mmCIF file of C-alpha atoms in Angstrom:
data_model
loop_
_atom_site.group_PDB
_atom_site.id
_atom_site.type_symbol
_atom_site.label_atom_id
_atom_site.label_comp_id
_atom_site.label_asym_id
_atom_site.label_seq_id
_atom_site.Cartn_x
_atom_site.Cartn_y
_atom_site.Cartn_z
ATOM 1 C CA UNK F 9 -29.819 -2.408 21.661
ATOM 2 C CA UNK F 10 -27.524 -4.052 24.392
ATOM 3 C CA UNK F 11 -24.698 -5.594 24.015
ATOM 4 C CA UNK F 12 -22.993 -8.136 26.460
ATOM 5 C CA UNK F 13 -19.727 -9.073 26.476
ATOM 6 C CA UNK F 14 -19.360 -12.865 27.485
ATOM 7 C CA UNK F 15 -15.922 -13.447 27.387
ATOM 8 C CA UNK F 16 -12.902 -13.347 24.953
ATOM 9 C CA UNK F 17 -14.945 -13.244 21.739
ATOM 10 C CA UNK F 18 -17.892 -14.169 23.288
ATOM 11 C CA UNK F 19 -21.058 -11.551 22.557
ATOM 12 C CA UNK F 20 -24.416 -11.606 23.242
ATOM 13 C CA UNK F 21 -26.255 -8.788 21.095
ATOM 14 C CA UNK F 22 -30.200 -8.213 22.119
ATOM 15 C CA UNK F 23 -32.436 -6.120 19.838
ATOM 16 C CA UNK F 24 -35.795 -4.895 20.003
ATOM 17 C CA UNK F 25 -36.994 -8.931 18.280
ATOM 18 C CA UNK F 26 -33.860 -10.931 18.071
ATOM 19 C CA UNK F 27 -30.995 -11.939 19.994
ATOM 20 C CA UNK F 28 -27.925 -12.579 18.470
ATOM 21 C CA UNK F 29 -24.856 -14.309 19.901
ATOM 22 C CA UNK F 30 -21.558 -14.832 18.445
ATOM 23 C CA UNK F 31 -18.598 -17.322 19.591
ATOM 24 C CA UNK F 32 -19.910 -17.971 23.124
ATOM 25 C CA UNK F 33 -17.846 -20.861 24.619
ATOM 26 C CA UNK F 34 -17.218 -19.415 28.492
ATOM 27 C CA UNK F 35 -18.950 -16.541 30.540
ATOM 28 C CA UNK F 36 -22.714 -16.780 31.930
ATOM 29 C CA UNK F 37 -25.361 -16.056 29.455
ATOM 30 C CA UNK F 38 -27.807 -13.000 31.091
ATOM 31 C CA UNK F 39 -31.801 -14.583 31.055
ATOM 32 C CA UNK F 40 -32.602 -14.887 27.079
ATOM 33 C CA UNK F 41 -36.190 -13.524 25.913
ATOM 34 C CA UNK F 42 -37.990 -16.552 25.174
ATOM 35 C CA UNK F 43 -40.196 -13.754 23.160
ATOM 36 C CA UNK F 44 -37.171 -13.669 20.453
ATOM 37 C CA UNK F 45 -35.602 -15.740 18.190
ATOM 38 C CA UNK F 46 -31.941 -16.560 19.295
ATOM 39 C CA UNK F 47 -29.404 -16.415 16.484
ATOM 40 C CA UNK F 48 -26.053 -18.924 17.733
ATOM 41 C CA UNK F 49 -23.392 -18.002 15.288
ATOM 42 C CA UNK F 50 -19.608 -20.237 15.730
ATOM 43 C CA UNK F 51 -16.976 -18.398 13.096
ATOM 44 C CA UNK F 52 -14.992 -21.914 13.557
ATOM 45 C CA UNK F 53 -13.719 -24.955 15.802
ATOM 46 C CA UNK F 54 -11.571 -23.805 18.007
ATOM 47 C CA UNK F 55 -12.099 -23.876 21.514
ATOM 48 C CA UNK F 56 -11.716 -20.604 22.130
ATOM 49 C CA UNK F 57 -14.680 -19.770 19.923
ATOM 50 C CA UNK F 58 -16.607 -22.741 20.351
ATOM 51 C CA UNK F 59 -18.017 -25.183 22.972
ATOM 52 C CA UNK F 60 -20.332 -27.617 22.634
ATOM 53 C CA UNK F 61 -22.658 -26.635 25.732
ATOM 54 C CA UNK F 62 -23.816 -23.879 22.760
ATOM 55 C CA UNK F 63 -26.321 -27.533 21.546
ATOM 56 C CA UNK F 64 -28.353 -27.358 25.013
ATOM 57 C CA UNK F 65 -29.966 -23.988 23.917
ATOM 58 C CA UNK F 66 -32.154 -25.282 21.554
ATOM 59 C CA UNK F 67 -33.695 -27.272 24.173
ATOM 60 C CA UNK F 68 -33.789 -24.226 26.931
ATOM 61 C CA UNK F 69 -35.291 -21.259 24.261
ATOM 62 C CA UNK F 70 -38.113 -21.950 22.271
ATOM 63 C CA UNK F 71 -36.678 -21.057 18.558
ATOM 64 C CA UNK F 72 -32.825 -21.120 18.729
ATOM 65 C CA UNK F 73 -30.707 -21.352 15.102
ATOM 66 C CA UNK F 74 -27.636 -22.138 14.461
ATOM 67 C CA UNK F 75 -25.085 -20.744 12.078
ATOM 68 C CA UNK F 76 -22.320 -22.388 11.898
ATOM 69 C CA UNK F 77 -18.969 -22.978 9.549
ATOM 70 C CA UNK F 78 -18.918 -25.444 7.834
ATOM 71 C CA UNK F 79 -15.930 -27.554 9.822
ATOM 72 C CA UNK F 80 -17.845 -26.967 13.005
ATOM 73 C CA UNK F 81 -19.357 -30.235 14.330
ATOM 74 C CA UNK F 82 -23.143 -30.243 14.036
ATOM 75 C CA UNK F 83 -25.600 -31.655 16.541
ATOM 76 C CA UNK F 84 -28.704 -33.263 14.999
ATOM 77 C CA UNK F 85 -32.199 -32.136 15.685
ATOM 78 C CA UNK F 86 -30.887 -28.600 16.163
ATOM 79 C CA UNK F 87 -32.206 -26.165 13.698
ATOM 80 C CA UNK F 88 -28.653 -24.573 11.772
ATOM 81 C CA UNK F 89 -27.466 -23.255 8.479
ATOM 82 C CA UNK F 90 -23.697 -24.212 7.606
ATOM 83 C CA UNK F 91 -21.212 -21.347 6.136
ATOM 84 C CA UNK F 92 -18.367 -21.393 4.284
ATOM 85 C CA UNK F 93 -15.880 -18.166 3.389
ATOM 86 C CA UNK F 94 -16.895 -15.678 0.958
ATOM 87 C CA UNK F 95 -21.105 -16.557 1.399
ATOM 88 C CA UNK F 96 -24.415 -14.604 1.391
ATOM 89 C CA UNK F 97 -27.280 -16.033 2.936
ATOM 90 C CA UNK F 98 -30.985 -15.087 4.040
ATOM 91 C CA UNK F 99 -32.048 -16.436 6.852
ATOM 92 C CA UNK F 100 -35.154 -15.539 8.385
ATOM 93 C CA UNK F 101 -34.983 -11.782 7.831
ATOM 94 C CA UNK F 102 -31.238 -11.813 8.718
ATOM 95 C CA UNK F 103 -28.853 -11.362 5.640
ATOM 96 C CA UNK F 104 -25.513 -13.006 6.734
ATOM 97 C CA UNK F 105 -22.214 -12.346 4.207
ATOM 98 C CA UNK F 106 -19.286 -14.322 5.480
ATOM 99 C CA UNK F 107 -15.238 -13.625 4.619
ATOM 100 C CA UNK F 108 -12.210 -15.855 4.343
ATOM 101 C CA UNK F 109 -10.196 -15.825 8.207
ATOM 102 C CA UNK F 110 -7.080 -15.297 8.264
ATOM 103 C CA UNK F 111 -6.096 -18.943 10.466
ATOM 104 C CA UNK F 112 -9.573 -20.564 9.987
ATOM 105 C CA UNK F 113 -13.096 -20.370 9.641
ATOM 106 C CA UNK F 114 -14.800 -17.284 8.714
ATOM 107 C CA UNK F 115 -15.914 -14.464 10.271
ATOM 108 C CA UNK F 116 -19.304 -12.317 10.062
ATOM 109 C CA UNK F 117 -21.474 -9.898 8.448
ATOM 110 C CA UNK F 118 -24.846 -9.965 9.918
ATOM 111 C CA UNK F 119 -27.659 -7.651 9.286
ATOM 112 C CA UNK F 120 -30.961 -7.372 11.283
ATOM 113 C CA UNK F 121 -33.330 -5.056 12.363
ATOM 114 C CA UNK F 122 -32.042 -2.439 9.973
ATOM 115 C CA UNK F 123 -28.503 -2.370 12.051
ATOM 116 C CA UNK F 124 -25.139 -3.956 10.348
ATOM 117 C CA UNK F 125 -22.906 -6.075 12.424
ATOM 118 C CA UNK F 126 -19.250 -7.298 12.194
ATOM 119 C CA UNK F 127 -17.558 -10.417 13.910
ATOM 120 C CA UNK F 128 -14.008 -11.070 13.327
ATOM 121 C CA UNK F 129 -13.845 -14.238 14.504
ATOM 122 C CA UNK F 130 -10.074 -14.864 13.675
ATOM 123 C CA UNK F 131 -9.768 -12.694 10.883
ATOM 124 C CA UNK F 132 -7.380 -10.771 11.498
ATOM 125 C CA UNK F 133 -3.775 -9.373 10.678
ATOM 126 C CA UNK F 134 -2.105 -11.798 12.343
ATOM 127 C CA UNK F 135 1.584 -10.129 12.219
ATOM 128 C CA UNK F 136 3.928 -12.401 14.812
ATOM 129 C CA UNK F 137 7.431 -11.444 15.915
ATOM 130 C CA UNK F 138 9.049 -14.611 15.126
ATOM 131 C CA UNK F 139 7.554 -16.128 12.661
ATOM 132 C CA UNK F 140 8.845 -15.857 8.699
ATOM 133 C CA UNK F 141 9.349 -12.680 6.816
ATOM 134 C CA UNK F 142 6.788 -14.960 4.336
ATOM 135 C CA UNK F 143 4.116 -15.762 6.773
ATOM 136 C CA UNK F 144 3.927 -12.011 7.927
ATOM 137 C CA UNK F 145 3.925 -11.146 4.648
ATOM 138 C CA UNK F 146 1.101 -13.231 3.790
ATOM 139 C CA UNK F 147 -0.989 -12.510 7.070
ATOM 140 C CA UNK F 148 -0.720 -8.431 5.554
ATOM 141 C CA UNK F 149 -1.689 -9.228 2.087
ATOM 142 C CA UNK F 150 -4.225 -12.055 3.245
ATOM 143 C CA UNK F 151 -6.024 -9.498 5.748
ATOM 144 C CA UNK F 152 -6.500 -6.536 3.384
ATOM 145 C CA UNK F 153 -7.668 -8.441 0.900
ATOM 146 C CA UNK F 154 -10.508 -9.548 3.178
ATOM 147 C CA UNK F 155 -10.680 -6.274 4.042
ATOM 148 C CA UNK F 156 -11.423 -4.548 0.955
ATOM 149 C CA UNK F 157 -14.370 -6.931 0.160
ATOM 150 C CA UNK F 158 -16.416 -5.040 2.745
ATOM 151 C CA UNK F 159 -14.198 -1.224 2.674
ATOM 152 C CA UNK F 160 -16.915 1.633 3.041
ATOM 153 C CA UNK F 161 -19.403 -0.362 4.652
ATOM 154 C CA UNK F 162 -21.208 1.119 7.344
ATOM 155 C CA UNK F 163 -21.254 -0.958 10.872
ATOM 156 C CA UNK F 164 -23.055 -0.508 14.332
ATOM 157 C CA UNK F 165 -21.241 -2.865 16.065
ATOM 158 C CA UNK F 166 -17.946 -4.245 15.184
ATOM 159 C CA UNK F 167 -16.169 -7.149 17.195
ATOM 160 C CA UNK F 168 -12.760 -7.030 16.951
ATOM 161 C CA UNK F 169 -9.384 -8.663 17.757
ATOM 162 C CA UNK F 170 -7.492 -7.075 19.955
ATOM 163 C CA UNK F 171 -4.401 -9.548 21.060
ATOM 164 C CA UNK F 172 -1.987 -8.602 23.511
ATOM 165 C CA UNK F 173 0.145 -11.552 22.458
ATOM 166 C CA UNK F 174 0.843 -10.021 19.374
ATOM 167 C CA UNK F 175 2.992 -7.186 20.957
ATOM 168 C CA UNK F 176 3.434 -3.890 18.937
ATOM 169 C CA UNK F 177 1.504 -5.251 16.195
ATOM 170 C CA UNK F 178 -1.636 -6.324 18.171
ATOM 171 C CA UNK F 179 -3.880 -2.856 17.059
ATOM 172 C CA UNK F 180 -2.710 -3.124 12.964
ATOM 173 C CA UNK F 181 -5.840 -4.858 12.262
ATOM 174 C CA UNK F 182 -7.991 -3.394 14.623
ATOM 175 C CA UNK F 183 -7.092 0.190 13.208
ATOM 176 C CA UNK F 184 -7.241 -0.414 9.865
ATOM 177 C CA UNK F 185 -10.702 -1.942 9.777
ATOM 178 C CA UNK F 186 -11.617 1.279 11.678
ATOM 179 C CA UNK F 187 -9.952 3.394 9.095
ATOM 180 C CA UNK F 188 -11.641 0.949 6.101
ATOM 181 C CA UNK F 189 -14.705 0.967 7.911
ATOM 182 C CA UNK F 190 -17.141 3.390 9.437
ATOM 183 C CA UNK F 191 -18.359 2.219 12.565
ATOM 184 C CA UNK F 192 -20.367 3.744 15.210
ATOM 185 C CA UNK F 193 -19.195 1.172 17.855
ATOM 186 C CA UNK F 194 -16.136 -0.951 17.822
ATOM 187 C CA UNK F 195 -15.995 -3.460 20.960
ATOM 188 C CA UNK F 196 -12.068 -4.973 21.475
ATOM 189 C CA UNK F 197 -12.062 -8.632 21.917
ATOM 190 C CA UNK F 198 -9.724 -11.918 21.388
ATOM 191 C CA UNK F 199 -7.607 -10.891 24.937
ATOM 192 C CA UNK F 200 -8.774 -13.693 27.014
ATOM 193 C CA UNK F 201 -7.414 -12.304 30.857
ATOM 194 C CA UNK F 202 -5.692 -9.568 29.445
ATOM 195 C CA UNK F 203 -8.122 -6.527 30.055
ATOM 196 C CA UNK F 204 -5.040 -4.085 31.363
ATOM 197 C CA UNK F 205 -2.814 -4.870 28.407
ATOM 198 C CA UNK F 206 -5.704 -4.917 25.744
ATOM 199 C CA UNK F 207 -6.522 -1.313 27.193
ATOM 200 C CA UNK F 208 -2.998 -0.081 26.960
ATOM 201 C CA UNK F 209 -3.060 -0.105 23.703
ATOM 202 C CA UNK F 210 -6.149 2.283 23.531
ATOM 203 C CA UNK F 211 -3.772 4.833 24.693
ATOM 204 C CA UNK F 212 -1.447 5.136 21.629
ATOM 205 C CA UNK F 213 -1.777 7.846 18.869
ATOM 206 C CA UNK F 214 -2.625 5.130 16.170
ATOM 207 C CA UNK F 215 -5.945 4.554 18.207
ATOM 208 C CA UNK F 216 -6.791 8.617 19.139
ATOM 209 C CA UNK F 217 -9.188 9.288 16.206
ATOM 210 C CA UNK F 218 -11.593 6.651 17.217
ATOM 211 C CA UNK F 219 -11.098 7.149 20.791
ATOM 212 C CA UNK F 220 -15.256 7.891 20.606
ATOM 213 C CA UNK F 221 -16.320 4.905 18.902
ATOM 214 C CA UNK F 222 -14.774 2.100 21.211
ATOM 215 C CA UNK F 223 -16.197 0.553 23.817
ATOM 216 C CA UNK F 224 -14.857 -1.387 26.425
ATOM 217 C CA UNK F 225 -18.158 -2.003 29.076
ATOM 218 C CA UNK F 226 -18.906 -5.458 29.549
ATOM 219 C CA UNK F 227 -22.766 -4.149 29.197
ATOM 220 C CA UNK F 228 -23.245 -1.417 26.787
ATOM 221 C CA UNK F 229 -26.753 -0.491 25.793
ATOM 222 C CA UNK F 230 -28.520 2.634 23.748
ATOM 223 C CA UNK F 231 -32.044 3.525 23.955
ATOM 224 C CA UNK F 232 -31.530 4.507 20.776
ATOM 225 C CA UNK F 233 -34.752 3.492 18.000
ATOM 226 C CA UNK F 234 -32.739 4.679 15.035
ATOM 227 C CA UNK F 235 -31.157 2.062 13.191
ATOM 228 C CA UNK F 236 -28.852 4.757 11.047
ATOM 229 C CA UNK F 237 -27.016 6.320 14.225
ATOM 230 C CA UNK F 238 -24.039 6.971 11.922
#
């Protein structure tokens, strides 16, 4: 497995028969396989997680799908299945499970080739310094609720936010999924230019026990076969 970080939220995810790539809207794709299906998955609309230069793939890589929310504009004669929040699909060999975001869209649970993956997209605990006492309050309680849907699952690779702009509260989220959810690798993302700030926060006690699990390459690969490294 290798996995490529793009930029922001952008990830490109190649296994041993299918590529994966999740919320690519700037950074140069790496050559694709034209040997494996490409899997183009856009948690929602906003620019930051989508661009419409994702609709020339289809015509560069011989079997490109889409998935796509629901609120995401669709280009026709592209191959795609539309999500909403709180979804199961098959597709393909691929079992996809999608939960509610916290500001909109969804984000992802995608499992393929025996390994489980997670993709915030903007789900996320979304605590501002600022903003109401209610809206806070709602972002906590909204979050965990998501949360919980998918507690004690078992992840390879987990994508998640990791937002300088939110200050002191920018690792809540990205801590309690950890603590919620056992994962093997957890990649920070959602910092656009930020790299020095997102990795200050990887010093703080909060973040010590999983010190091992995260990974902050912009190319990380395993030669591991064994889809049950946990």
């Amino acid at each position: 497995m290798k996995v490529t970080h793009l930029y922001h939220s952008g990830f490109l995810v190649e296994l041993k028969h299918t590529l994966l790539l999740f919320d690519w809207y700037k950074g140069q794709l790496p050559p694709l396989n034209a040997q494996k299906p490409l899997y183009v998955f856009v948690s929602h609309v906003h620019p930051d997680h989508y661009d419409p230069a994702i609709w020339k793939l289809y015509k560069e890589h011989p079997a490109v799908r889409y998935i796509l929310h629901k609120k995401v504009p669709i280009h026709h004669g592209a191959a795609l299945l539309r999500v909403g929040s709180r979804e199961t699909h098959s597709l393909e060999g691929l079992s996809i499970q999608t939960l509610r975001s916290t500001d909109t869209g969804c984000a992802f649970v995608v499992e393929a080739e025996g390994l489980r993956f997670y993709h915030a997209g903007d789900l996320n605990w979304w605590h501002w310094e600022g903003e109401s006492q209610a809206s806070n309050v709602w972002q906590d309680k909204a979050f965990h609720e998501e949360l919980a849907r998918i507690a004690g699952a078992r992840f390879d690779c987990a994508f998640l936010p990791l937002d300088p702009r939110q200050e002191a509260a920018a690792p809540w989220g990205f801590v309690d999924f950890l603590k919620a959810c056992p994962t093997a690798h957890a990649f920070p993302m959602h910092y656009w230019d930020e790299r020095a700030a997102m990795l200050a926060y990887l010093s703080l006690p909060a973040l010590a026990p999983f010190a091992g699990q995260i990974v902050t390459a912009d190319v990380w690969q395993t030669e591991t076969e064994d889809p049950h490294e946990l």
